[in-house]
Tab-separated table of C-alpha atoms and ligand atoms in Angstrom:
chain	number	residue	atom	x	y	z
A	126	UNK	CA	-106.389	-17.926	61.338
A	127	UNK	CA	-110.039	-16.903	62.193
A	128	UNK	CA	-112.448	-19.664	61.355
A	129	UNK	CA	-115.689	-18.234	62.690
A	130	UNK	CA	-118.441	-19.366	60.781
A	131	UNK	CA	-120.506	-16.981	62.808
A	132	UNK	CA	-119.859	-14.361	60.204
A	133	UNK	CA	-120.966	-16.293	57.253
A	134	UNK	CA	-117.940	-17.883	55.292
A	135	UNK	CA	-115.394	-20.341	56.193
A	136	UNK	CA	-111.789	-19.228	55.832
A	137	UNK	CA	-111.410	-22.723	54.088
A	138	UNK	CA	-114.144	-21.409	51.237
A	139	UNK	CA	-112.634	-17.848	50.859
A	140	UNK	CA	-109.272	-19.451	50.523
A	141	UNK	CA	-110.544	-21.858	47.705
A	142	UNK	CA	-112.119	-18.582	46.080
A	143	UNK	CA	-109.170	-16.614	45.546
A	144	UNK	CA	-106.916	-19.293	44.150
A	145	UNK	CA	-105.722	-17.944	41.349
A	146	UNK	CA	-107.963	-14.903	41.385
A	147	UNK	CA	-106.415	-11.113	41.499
A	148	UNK	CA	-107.322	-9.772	44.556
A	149	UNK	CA	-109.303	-7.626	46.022
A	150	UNK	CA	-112.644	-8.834	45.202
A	151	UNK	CA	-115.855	-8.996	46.919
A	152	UNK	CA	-117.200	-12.281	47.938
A	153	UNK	CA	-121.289	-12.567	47.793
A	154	UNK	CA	-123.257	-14.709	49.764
A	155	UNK	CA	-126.365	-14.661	47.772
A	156	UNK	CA	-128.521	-17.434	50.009
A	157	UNK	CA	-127.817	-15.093	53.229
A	158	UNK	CA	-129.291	-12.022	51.087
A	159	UNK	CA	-132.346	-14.028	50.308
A	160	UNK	CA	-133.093	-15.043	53.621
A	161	UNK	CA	-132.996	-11.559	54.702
A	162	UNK	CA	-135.523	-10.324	51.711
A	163	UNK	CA	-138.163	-13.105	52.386
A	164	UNK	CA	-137.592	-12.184	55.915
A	165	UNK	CA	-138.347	-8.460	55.020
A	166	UNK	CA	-141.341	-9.246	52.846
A	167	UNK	CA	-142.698	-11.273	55.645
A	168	UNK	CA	-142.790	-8.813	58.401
A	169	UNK	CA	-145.707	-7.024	56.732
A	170	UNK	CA	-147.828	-10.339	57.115
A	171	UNK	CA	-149.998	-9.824	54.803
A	172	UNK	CA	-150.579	-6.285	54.718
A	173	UNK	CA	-150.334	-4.470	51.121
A	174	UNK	CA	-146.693	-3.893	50.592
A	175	UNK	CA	-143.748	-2.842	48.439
A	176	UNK	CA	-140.440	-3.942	49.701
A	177	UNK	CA	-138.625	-1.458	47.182
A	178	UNK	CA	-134.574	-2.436	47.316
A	179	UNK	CA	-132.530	0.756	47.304
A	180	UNK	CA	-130.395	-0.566	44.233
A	181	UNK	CA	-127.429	1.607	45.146
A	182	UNK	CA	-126.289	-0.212	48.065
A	183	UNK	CA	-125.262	-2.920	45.770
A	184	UNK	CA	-126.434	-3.176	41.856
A	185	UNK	CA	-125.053	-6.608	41.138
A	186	UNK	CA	-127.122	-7.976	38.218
A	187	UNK	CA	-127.013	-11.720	40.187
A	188	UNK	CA	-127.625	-9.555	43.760
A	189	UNK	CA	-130.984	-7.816	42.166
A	190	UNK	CA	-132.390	-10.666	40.461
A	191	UNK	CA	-131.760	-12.466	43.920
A	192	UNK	CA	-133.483	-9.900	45.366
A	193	UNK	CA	-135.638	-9.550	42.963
A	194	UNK	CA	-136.943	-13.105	42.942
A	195	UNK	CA	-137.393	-13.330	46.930
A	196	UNK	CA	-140.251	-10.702	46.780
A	197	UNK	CA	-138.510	-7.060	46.574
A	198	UNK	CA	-139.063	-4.434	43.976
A	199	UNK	CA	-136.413	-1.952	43.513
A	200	UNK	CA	-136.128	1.906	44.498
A	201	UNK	CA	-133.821	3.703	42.230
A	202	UNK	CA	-132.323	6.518	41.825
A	203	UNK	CA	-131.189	7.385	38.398
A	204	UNK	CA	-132.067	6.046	34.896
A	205	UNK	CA	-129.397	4.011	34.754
A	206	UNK	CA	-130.258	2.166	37.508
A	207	UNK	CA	-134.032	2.169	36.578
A	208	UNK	CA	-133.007	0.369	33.432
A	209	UNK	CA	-130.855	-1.938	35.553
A	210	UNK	CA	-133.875	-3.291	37.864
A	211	UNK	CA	-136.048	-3.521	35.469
A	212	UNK	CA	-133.506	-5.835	32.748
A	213	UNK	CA	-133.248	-7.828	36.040
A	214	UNK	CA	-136.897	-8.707	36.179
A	215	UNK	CA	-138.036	-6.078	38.631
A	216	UNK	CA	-141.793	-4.958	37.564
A	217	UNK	CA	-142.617	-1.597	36.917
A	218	UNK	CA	-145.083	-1.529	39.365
A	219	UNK	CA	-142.817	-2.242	42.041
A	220	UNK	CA	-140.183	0.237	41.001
A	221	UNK	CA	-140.067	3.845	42.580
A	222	UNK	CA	-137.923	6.563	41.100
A	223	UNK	CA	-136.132	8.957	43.849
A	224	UNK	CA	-133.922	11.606	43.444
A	225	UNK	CA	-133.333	15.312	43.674
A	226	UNK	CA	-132.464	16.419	40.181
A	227	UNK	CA	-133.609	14.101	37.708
A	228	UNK	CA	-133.017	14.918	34.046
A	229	UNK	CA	-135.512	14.986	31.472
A	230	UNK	CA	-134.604	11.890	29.466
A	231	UNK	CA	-134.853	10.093	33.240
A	232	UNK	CA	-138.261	11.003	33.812
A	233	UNK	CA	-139.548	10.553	30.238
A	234	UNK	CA	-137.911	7.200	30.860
A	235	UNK	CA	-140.053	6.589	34.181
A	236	UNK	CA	-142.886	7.888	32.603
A	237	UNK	CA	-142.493	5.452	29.625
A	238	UNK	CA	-141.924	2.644	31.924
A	239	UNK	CA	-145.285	2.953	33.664
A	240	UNK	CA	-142.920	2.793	37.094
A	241	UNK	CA	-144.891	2.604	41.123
A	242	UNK	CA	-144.186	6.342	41.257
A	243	UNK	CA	-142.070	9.128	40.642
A	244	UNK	CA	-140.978	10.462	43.577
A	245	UNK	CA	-140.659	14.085	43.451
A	246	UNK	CA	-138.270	15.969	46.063
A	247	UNK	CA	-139.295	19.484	45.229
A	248	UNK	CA	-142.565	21.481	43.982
A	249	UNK	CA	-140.840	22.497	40.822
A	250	UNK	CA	-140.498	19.087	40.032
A	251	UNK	CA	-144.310	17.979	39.728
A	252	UNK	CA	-144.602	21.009	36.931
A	253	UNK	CA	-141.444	19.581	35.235
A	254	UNK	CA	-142.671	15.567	35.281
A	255	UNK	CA	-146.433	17.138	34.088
A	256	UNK	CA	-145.035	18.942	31.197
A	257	UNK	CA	-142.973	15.836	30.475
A	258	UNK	CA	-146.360	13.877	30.561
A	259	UNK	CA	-147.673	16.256	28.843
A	260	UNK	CA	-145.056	15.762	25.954
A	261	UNK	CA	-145.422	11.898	26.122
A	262	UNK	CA	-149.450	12.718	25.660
A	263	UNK	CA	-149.720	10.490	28.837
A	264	UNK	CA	-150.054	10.440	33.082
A	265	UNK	CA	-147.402	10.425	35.284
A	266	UNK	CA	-147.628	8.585	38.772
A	267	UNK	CA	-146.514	10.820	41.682
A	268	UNK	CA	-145.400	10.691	44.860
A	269	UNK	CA	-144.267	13.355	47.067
A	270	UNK	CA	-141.286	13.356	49.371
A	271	UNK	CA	-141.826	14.853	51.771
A	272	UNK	CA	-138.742	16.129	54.267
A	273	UNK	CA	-139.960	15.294	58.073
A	274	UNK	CA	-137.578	18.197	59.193
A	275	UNK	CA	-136.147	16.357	62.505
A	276	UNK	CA	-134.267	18.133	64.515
A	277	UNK	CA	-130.767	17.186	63.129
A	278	UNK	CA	-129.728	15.672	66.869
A	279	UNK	CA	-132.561	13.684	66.338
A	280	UNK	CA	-131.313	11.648	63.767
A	281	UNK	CA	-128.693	9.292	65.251
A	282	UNK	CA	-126.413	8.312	62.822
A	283	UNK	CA	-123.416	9.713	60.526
A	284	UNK	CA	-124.310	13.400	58.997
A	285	UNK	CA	-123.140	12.746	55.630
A	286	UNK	CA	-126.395	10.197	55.378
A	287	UNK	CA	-128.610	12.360	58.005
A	288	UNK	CA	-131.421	13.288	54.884
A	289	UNK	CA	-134.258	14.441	57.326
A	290	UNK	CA	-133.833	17.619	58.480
A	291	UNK	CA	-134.858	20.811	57.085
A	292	UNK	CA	-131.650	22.058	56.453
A	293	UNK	CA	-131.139	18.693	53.866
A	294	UNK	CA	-131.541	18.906	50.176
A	295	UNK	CA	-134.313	15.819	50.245
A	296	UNK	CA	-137.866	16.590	50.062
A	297	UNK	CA	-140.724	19.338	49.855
A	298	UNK	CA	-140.591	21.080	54.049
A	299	UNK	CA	-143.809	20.062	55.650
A	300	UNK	CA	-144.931	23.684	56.028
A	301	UNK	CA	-144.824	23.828	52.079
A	302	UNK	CA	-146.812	20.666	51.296
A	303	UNK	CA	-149.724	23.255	50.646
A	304	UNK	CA	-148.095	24.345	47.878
A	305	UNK	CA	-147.477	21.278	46.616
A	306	UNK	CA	-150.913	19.978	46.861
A	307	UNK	CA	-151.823	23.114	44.575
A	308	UNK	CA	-149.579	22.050	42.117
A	309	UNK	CA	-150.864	18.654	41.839
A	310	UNK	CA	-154.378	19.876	41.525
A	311	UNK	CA	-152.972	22.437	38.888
A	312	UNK	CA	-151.420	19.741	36.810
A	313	UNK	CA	-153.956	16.688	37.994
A	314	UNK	CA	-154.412	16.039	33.687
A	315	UNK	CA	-150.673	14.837	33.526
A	316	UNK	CA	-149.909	13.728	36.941
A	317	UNK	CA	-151.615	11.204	39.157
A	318	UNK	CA	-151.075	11.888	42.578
A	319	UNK	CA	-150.409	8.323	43.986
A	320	UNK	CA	-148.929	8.682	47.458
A	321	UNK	CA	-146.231	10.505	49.916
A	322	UNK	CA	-142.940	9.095	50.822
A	323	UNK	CA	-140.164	10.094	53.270
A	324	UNK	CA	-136.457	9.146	53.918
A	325	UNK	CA	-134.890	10.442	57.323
A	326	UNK	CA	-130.973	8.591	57.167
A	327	UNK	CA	-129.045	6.064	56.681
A	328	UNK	CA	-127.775	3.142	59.289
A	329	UNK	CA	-130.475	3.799	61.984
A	330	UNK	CA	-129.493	1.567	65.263
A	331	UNK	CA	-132.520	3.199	66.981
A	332	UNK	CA	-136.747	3.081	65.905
A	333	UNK	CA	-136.779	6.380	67.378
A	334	UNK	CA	-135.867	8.771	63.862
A	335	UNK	CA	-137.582	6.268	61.793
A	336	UNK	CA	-141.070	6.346	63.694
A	337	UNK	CA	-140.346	10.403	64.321
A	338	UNK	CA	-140.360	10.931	60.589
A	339	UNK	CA	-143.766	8.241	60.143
A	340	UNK	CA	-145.303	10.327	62.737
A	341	UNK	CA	-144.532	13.755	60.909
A	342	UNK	CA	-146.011	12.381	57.379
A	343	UNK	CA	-149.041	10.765	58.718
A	344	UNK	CA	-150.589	14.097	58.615
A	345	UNK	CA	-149.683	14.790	55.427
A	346	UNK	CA	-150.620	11.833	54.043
A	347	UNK	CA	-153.991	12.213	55.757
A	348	UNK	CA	-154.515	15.794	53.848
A	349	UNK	CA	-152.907	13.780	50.755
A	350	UNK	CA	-155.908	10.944	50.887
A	351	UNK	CA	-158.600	13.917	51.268
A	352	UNK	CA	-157.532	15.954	48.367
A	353	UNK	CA	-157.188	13.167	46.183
A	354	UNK	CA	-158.727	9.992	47.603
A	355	UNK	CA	-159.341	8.339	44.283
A	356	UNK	CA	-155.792	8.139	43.291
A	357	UNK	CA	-153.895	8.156	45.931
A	358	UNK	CA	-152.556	4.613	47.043
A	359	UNK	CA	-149.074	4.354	48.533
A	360	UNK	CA	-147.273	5.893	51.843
A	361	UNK	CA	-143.567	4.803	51.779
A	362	UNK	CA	-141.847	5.198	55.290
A	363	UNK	CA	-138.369	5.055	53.476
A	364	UNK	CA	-135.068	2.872	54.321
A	365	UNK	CA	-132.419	3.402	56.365
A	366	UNK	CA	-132.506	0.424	58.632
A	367	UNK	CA	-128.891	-0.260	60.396
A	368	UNK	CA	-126.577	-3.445	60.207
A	369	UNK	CA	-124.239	-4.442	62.880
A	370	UNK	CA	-120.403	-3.183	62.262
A	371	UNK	CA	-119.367	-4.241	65.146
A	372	UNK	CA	-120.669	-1.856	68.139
A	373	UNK	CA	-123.796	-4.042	67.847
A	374	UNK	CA	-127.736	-2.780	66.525
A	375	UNK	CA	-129.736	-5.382	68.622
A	376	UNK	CA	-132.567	-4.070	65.489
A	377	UNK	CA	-133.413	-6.341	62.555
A	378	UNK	CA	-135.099	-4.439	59.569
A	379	UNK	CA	-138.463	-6.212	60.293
A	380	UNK	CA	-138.407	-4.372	63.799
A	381	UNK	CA	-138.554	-1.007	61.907
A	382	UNK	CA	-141.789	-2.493	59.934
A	383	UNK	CA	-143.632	-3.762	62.780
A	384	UNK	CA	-142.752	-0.615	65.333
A	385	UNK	CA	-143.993	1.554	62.141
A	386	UNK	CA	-147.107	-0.375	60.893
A	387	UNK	CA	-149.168	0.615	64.102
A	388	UNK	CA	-148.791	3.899	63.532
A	389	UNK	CA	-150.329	3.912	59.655
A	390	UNK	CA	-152.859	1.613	60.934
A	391	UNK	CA	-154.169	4.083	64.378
A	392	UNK	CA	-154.372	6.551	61.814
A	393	UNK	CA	-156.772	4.981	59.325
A	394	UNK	CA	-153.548	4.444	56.968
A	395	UNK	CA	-153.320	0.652	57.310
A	396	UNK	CA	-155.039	-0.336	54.161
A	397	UNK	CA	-152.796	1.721	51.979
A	398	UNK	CA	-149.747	-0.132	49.774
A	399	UNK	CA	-147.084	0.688	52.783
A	400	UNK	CA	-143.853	0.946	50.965
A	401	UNK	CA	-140.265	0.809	52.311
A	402	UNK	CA	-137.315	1.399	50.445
A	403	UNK	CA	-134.129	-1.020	52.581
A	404	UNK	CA	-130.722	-1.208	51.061
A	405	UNK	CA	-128.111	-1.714	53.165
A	406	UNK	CA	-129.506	-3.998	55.291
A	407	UNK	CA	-130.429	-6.728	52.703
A	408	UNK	CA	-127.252	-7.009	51.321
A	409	UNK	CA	-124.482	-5.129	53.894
A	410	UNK	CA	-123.503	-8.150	56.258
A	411	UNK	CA	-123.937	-10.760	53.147
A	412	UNK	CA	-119.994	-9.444	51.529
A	413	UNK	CA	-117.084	-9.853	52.495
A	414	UNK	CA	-114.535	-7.771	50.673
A	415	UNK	CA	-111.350	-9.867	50.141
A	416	UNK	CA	-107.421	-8.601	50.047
A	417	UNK	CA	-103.978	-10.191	49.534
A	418	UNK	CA	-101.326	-8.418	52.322
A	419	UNK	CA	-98.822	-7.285	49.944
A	420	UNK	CA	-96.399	-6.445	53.002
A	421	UNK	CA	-95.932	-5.322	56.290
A	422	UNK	CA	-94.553	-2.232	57.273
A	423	UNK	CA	-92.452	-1.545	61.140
A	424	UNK	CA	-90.425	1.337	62.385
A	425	UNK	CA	-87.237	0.016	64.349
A	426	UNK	CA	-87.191	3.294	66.712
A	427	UNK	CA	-90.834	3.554	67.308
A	428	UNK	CA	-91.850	-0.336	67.710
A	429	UNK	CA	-95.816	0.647	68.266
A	430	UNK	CA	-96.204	1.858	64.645
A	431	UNK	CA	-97.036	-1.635	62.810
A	432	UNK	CA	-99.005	-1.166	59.603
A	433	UNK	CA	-100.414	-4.226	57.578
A	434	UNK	CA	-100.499	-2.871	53.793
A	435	UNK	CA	-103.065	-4.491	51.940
A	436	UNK	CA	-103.913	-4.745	48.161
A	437	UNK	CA	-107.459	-2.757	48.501
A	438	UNK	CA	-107.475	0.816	49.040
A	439	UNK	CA	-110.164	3.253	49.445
A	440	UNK	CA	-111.108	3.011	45.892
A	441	UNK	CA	-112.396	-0.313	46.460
A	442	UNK	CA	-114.033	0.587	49.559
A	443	UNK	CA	-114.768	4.301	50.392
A	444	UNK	CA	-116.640	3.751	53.907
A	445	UNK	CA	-113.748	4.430	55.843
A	446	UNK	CA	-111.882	6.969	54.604
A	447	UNK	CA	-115.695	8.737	53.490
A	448	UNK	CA	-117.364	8.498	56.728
A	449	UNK	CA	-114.687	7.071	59.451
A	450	UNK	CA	-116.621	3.431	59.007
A	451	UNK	CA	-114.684	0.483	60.537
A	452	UNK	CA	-115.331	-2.814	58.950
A	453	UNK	CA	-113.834	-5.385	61.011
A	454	UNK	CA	-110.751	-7.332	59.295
A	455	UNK	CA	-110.629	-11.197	59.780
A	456	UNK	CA	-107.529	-12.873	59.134
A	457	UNK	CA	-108.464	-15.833	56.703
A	458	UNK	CA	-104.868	-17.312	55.733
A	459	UNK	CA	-101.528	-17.101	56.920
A	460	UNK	CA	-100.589	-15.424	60.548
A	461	UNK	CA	-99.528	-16.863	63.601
A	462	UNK	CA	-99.159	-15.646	67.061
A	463	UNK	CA	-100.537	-13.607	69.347
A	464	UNK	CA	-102.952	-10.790	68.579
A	465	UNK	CA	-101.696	-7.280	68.211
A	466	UNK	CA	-102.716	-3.948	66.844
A	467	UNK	CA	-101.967	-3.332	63.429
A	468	UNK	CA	-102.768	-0.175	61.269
A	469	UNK	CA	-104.139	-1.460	58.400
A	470	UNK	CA	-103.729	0.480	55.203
A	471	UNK	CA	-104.501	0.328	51.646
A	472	UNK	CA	-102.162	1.556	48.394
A	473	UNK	CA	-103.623	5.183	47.810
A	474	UNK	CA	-101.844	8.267	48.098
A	475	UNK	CA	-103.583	10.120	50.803
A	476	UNK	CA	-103.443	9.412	54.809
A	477	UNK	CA	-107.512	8.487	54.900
A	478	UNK	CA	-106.928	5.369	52.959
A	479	UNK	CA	-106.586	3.784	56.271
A	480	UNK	CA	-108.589	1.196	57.171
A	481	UNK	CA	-107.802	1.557	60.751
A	482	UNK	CA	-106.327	0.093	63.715
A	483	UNK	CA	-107.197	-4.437	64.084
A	484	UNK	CA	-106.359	-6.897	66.267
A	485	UNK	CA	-104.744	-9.174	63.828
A	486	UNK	CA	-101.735	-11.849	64.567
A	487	UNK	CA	-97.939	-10.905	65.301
A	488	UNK	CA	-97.160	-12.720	61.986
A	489	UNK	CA	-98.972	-11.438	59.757
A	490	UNK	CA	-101.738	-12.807	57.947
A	491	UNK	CA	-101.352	-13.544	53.816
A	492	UNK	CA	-105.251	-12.964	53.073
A	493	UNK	CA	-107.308	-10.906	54.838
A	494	UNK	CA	-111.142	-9.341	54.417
A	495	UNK	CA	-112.934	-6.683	55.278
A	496	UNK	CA	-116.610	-8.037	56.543
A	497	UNK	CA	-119.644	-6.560	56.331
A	498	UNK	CA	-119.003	-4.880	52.594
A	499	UNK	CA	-121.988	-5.592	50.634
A	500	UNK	CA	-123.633	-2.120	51.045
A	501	UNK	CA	-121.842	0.783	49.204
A	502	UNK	CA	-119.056	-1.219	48.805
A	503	UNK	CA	-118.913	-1.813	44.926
A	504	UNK	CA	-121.035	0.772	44.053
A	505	UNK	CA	-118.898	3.592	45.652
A	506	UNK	CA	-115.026	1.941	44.132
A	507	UNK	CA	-113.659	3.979	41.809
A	508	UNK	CA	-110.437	3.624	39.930
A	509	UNK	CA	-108.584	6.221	41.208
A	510	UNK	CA	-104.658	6.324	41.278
A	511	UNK	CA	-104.884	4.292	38.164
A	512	UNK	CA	-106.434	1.181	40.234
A	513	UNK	CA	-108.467	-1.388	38.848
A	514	UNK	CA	-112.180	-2.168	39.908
A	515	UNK	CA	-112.479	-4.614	41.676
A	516	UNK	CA	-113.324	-8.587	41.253
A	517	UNK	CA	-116.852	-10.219	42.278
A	518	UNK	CA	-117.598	-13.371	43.358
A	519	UNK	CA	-121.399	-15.188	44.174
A	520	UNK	CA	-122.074	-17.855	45.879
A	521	UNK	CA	-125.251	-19.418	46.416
A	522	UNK	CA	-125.422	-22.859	47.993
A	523	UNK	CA	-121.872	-23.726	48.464
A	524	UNK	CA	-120.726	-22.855	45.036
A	525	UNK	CA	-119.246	-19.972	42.890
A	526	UNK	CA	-122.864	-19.231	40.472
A	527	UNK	CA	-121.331	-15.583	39.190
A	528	UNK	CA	-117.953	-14.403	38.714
A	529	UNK	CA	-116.756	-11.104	37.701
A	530	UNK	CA	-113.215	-10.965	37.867
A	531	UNK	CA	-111.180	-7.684	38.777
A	532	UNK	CA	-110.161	-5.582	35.640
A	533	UNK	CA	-107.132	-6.156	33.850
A	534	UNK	CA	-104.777	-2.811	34.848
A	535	UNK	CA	-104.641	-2.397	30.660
A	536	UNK	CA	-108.629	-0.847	30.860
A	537	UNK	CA	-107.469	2.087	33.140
A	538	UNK	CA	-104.891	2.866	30.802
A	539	UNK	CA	-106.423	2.558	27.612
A	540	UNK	CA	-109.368	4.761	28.977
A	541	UNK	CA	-106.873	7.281	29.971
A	542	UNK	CA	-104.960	7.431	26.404
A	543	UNK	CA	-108.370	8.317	24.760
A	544	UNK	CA	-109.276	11.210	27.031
B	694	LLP	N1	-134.141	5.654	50.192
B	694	LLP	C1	-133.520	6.826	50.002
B	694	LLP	C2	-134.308	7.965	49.515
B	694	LLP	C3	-132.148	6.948	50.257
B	694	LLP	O1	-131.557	8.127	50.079
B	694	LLP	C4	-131.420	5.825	50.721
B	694	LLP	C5	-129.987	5.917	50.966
B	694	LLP	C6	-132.104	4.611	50.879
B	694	LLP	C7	-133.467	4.567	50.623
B	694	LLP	C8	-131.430	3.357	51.363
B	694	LLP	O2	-130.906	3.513	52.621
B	694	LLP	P1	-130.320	2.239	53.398
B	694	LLP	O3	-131.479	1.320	53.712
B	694	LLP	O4	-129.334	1.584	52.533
B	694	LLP	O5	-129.708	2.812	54.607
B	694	LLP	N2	-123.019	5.531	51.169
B	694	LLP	C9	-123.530	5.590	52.518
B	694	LLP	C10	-125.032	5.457	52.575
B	694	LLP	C11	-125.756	6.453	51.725
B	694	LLP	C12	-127.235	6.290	51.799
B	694	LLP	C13	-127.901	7.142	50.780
B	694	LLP	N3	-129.313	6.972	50.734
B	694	LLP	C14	-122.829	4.545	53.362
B	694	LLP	O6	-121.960	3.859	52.850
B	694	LLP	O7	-123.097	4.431	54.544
């Protein structure tokens, strides 16, 4: 049994937590989250600042109003969402609104809400969001994302969350920004042009992307500030700031804020409201996704296959099969003996629900979990192969303060008889 407090939770603790309680279900350290916000908020000492939580890495009611309450607004990315933050006490004017293809009801909504900004990802879109002013008989803030088109090499992490480069769906190309600045000036009686934004990736281990794609704005937001100094107010530099999974990122987020603030500030920048837009890394290494073993699994003539099968499967935690993640597994009841490799795998039909190979004991563990799950780990489970979603759990201080427990089976199957 692993009892490394180093990683957050006691075995003991997570063992008391799923008495009685259908398994899997995520486990929430809600103090560690906090810490990590104030942290965040912090860096900027005292410098004008939005520290705008990227509310799909983990939309928890109790996670945002944690969140919410240690200084962060919220950067969302749908209307749902929107709605979400804002219930949970974020304030409009810390709330930005990102996204490709928004629909009309979501940016009347936006509008209506009085939100930080709209971010628009495409020159189309500032005609559609001032004709939706228009409608409302009101102004829309706007922002303008704008896509630092790195070199795709140049942004060191996984390429299903690589967004800067010009080949990427996110953002107006630098070389058309001059189109986009017409536009604003064309619709300047519905739209307020408030700022420019960028986003180059996800899980960044190095400052290198993250100041390459400041750098490649800076200009922009320079021309932004001359076309339309009265209004505009706001450069956000975007999230993306790695956790450690295992193969170490020697980074905290506030690195990323103090490597980039320099750069805003040498360029006469430094007074604007800098806005970032973290998810993962405020919540990522604060869950721990717990599992029951529901068996093991040997092959007599070929002794090196061992597989561990576990109650969670990819629908409660996509990372691995979606982008070859590992999360490390700690064994937290049960097991004895020496470490060995075992292959461990979840219930799904289909080979990528495989959680991968861990060093876990000969005899095998009863409860294990998966660490590091807080970011897209909920908000990515699914119910697929007829699977419930499933439970959470929130602790704060030593004791359970929110409980969700995992659906009954019943819900997927009275859903189904309806369709
Ligand atoms: N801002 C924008 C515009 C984004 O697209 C994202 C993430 C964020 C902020 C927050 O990034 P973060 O600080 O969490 O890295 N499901 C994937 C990650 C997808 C990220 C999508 N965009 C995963 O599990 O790794």
């Amino acid at each position: 049994m692993d009892d490394d407090r180093a990683w957050g939770w006691s075995c003991a603790d997570l063992v008391e937590i799923s008495r009685g309680r259908d398994t899997p279900f995520y486990a929430h350290d809600l103090d560690g989250m906090k810490h990590a916000a104030k942290a965040l908020v912090a860096s900027f000492s005292g410098a004008s600042h939005l520290v705008a939580y990227a509310v799909k890495a983990n939309s928890s009611g109790t996670v945002l109003r944690t969140l919410f309450e240690a200084g962060t607004g919220a950067d969302v990315v749908s209307g749902s969402e929107m709605e979400l933050a804002l219930r949970c006490g974020a304030r409009p004017s810390d709330v930005v609104f990102s996204g490709v293809g928004k629909t009309d009801a979501e940016i009347d909504a936006a509008i209506g809400a009085g939100v930080a900004s709209i971010h628009v990802e495409s020159i189309e879109e500032i005609a559609r969001v001032a004709a939706r002013a228009n409608a409302l008989g009101t102004r829309a803030n706007v922002s303008v994302r704008v896509n630092p088109s790195l070199a795709k090499e140049a942004i060191a992490t996984h390429a299903h969350v690589a967004t800067g480069h010009d080949e990427a769906k996110f953002g107006v190309l630098a070389d058309d920004m001059p189109h986009a600045f017409a536009s604003l000036r064309r619709h300047r009686e519905w739209v307020v042009p408030v700022g420019v934004s960028a986003h180059v990736g996800s899980q960044l281990t190095e400052l290198e992307p993250y100041l390459a794609s400041t750098r490649a704005i800076v200009p922009i937001a320079l021309e932004f500030r001359r076309q339309f100094a009265s209004t505009m107010g706001m450069i956000d530099t975007g999230g993306g700031f790695g956790i450690d999974y295992g193969k170490g990122c020697i980074l905290q987020p506030s690195d990323f804020v103090r490597a980039v603030r320099p750069l805003l500030e040498s360029a006469g920048l430094g007074d604007l409201r800098h806005a970032i837009e973290p998810g993962r890394c405020l919540v990522g290494s604060f869950v721990v996704l717990v599992s029951r073993v529901l068996q093991t699994k040997t092959s007599p003539s070929r002794p090196e296959l061992r597989w561990l099968l576990v109650d969670a499967g990819m629908n409660d935690l996509l990372r691995p099969a979606l982008y070859q993640a590992n999360h490390r597994v700690a064994a937290i009841a049960g097991g004895s003996g020496a470490l060995v490799p075992w292959r461990v795998v979840g219930p799904v039909c289909e080979s990528s629900d495989d959680f991968g190979l861990h060093e876990l004991p000969a005899e095998a563990p009863s409860l294990v979990c998966f660490r590091d799950a807080g970011a897209y780990g909920f908000t990515m489970a699914s119910r697929y192969n007829g699977r419930a979603l499933p439970g959470e759990v929130f602790v704060s201080g030593g004791i359970v303060v929110g409980d969700v427990r995992r659906e009954p089976c019943e819900t997927w199957v009275s859903d189904r008889l309806r369709a």
